[in-house]
Coordinates of C-alpha atoms in Angstrom, one line a residue:
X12 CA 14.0 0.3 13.1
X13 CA 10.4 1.6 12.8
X14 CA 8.7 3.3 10.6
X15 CA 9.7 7.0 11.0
X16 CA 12.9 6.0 9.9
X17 CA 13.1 8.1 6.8
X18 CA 15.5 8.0 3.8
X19 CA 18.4 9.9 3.5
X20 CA 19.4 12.2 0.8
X21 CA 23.1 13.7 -0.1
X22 CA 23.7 16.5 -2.4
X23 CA 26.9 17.8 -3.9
X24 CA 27.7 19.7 -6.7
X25 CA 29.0 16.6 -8.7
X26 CA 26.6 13.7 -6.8
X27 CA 23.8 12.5 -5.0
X28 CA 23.7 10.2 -2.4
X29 CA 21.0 8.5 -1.2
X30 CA 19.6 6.0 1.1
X31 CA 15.9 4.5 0.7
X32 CA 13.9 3.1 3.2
X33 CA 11.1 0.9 2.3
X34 CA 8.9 0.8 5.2
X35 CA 11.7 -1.1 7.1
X36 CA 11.8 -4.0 5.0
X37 CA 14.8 -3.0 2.2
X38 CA 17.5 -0.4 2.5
X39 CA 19.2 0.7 -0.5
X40 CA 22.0 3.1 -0.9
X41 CA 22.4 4.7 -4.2
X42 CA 25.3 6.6 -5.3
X43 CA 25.0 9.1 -8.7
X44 CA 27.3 10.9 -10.4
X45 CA 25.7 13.6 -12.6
X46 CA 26.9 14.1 -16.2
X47 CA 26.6 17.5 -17.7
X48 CA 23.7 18.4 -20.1
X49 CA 25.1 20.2 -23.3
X50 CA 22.4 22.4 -25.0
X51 CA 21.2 21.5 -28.3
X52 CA 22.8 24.5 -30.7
X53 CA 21.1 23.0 -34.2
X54 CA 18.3 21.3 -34.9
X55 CA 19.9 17.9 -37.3
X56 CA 18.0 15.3 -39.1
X57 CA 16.5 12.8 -37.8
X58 CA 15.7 9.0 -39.6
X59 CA 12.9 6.8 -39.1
X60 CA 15.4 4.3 -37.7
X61 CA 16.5 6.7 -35.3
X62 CA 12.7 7.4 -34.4
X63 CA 11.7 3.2 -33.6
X64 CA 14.8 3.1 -31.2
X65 CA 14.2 6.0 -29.4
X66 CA 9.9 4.3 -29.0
X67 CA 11.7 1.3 -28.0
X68 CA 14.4 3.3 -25.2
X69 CA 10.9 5.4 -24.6
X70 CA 9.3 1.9 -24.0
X71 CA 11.8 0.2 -21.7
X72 CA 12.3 2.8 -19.7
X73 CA 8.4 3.0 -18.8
X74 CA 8.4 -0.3 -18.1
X75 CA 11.1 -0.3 -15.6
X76 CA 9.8 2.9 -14.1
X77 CA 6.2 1.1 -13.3
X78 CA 8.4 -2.3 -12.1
X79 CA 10.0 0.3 -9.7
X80 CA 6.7 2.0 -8.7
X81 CA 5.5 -1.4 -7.9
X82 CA 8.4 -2.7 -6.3
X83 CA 8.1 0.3 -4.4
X84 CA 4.6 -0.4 -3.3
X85 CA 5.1 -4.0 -2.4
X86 CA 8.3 -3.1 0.2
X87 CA 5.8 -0.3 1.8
X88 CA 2.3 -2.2 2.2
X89 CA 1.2 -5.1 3.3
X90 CA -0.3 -7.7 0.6
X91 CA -2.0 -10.5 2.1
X92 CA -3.6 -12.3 -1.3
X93 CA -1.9 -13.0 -4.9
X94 CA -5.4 -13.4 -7.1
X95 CA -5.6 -14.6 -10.7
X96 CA -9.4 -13.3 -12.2
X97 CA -10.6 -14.6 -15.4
X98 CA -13.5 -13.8 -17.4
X99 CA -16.4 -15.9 -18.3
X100 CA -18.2 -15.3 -21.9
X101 CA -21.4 -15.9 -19.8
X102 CA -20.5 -13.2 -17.1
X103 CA -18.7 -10.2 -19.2
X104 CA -19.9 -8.4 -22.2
X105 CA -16.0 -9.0 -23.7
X106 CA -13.2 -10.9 -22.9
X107 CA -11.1 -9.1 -25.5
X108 CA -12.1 -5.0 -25.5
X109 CA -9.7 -3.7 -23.0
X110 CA -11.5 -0.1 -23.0
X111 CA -14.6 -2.2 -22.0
X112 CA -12.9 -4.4 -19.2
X113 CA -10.8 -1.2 -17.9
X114 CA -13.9 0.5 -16.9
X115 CA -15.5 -2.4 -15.6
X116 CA -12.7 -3.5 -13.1
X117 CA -12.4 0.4 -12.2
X118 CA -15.9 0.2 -11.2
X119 CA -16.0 -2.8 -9.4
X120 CA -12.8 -2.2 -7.2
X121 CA -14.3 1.6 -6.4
X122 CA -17.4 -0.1 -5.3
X123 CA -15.6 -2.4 -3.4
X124 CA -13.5 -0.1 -1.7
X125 CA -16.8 1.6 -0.2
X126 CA -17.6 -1.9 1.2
X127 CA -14.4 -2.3 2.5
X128 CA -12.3 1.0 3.1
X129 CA -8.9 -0.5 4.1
X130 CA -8.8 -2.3 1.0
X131 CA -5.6 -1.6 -1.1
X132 CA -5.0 -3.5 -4.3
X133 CA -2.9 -3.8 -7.3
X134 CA -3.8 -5.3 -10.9
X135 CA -2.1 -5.6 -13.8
X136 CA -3.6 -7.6 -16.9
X137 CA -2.4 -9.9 -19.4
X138 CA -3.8 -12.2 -22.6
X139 CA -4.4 -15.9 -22.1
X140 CA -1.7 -17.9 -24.2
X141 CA -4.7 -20.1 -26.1
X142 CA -7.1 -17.5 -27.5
X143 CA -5.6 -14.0 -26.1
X144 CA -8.8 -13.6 -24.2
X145 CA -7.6 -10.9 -21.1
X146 CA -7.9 -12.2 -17.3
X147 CA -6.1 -9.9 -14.3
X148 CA -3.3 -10.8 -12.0
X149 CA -3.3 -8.5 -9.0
X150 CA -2.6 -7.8 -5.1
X151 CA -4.6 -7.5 -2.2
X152 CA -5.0 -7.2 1.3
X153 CA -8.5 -8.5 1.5
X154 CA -10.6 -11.3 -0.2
X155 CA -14.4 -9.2 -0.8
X156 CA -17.1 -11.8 -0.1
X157 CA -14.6 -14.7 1.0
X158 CA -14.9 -18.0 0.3
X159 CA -13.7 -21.4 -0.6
X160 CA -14.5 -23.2 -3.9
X161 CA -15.4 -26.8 -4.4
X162 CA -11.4 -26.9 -5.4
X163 CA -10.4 -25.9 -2.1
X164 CA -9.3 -22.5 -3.4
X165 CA -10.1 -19.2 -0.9
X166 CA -12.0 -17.4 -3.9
X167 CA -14.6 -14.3 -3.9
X168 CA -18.3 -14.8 -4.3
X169 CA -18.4 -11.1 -5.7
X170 CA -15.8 -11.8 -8.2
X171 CA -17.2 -15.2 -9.3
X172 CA -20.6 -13.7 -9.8
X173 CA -19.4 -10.9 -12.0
X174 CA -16.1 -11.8 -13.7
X175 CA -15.7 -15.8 -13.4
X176 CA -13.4 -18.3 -12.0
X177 CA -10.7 -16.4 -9.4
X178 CA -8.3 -17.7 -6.7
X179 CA -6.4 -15.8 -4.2
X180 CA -3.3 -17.2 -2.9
X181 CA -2.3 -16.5 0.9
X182 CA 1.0 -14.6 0.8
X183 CA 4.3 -15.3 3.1
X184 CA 8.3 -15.0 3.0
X185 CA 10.4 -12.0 1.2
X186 CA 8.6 -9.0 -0.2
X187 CA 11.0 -8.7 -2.7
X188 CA 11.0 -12.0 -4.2
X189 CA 7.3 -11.6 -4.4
X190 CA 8.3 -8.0 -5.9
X191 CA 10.2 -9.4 -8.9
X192 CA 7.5 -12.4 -9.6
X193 CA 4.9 -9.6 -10.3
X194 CA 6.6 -7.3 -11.7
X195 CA 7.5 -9.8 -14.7
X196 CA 4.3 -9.3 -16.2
X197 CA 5.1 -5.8 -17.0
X198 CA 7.0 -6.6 -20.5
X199 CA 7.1 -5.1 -24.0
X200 CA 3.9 -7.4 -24.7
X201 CA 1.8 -6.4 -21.9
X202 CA -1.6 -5.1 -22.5
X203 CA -2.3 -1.6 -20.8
X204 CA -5.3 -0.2 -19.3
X205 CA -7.3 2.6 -20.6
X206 CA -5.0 6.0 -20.5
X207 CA -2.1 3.8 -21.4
X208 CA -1.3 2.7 -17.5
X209 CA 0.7 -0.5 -17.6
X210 CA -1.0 -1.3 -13.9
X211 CA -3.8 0.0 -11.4
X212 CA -3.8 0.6 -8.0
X213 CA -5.7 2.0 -5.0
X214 CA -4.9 5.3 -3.7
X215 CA -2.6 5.9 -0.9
X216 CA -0.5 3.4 -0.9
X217 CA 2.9 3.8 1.4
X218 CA 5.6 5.1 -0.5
X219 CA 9.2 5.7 0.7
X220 CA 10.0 8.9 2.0
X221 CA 13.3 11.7 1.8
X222 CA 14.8 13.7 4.3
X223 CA 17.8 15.6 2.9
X224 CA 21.3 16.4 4.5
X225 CA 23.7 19.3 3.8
X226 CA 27.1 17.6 3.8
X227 CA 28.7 19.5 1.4
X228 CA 32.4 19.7 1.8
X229 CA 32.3 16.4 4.0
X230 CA 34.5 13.9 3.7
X231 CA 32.8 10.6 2.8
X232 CA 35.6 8.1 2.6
X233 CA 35.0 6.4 6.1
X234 CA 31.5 5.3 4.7
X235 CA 33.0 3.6 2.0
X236 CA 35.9 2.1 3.8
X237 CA 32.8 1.1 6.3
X238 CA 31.0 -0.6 3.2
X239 CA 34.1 -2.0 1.8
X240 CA 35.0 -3.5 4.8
X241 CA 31.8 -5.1 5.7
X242 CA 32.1 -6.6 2.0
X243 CA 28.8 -4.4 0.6
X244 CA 29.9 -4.2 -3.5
X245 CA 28.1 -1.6 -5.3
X246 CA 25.6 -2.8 -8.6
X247 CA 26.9 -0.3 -11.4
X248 CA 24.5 0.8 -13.6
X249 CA 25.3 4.0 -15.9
X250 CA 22.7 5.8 -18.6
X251 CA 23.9 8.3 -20.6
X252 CA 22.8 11.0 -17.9
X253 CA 24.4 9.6 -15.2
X254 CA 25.9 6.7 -13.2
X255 CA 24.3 5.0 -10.2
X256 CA 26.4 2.6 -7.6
X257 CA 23.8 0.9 -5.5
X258 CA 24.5 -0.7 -2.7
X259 CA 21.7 -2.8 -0.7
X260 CA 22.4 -2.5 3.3
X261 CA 21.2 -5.0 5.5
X262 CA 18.8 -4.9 8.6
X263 CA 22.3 -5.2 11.4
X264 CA 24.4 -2.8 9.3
X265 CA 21.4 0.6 8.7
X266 CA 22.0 1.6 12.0
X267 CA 26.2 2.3 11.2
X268 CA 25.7 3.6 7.9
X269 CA 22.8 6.1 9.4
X270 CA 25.6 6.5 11.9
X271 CA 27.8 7.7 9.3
X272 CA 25.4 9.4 7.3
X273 CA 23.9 12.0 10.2
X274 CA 26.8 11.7 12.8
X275 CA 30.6 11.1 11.6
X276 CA 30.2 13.1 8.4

């Protein structure tokens, strides 16, 4: 497959079915069923216990929104470099004021991007464990001002000179094994950047795309005897708005089910 490959999207009046494309490396097929909406007729009381759960709902769900965006971003680009930045006391102004350090890693990455334009990056930040001081975790496709430390470590000059001790970790194997290690440092304990975003990235990275089929009054059974019979279970998972069966598709069986999707339908 290459990359104009698009994903598929199926209305009806009682589902959506959809298949995703991530830049050719992970094919998902997602199935919802859309609950009815009632409209709110009276306006009823609401208690302070009521409040916290719906901050903590409000809470996980933007958390698994941003691990999605980023999983998203990880299938679609190409990552060369895992790096781990920290601060020196010497170096930074604070190791502790994440306004400060928000506007300061901004900077350094927009400079650095004039330096080197193909540069795409990710960064997330979290507390050290001993004294809660802040150091970056982050994704990149280039090392700015490479080189290798007395440790052996491929490190950046720029980086060492203005933040401190860094290493940058050649990346190979799945995508989306490297997907969920990153994504576990978005948590309920994470510390956010200045605006309240849980992550920063570079503009335009690759997203997947949609391309939208009418196949209303179409009989879809022979998919799912297709699915079923090349042992592809759905993952349930049901909110109270609607219920999703995904299915993940493998490279060999895309071009059946795209078969199914554009041709036998």
């Amino acid at each position: 497959m290459n990359e104009s490959v698009k994903d598929v999207l199926i209305e009806e009046e009682d589902y959506i079915l959809k298949l995703e494309n991530y830049n050719d490396e992970k094919y998902i097929l997602k199935k919802y069923f859309k609950n009815e909406i009632g409209e709110i007729s009276e306006v009823s009381f609401v208690t302070d216990e009521e409040i916290l759960k719906q901050k903590k709902e409000n809470l996980r769900l933007g958390n698994l929104k941003a691990k999605q965006k980023i999983n998203e971003y990880i299938l679609c680009n190409n990552f060369n470099y895992f790096f781990t930045l920290t601060l020196d006391k010497d170096k930074v102004n604070s190791r502790y004021d994440m306004c400060y350090l928000s506007a300061k890693i901004r900077n350094s990455f927009k400079y650095l991007k004039k330096k080197y334009p193909d540069l795409i990056y990710i960064i997330i930040a979290e507390h050290h464990k001993k004294d809660g001081a802040i150091h970056f975790h982050g994704l990149t496709n280039i090392i700015p001002y490479e080189e290798v430390n007395n440790n052996g470590y491929l490190h950046s000059k720029y980086f060492f000179n203005s933040y401190g001790f860094n290493s940058f970790l050649e990346l190979y194997g799945d995508k989306a094994q490297l997907a969920n290690y990153i994504t576990k440092y978005i948590n309920k304990d994470m510390i956010r950047f200045d605006g309240g975003y849980r992550y920063i990235s570079s503009r335009g990275l690759k997203t997947k795309t949609t391309l939208k089929i009418d196949i209303k009054g179409k009989n879809l059974l022979p998919l799912y005897v297709y699915l079923q019979n090349e042992h592809i279970e759905p993952f349930v998972s049901s909110t109270k708005y609607n219920t999703v069966s995904i299915f993940e598709i493998k490279r060999e069986n895309l071009e059946k089910v795209i078969d199914f999707l554009k041709n036998t339908l």
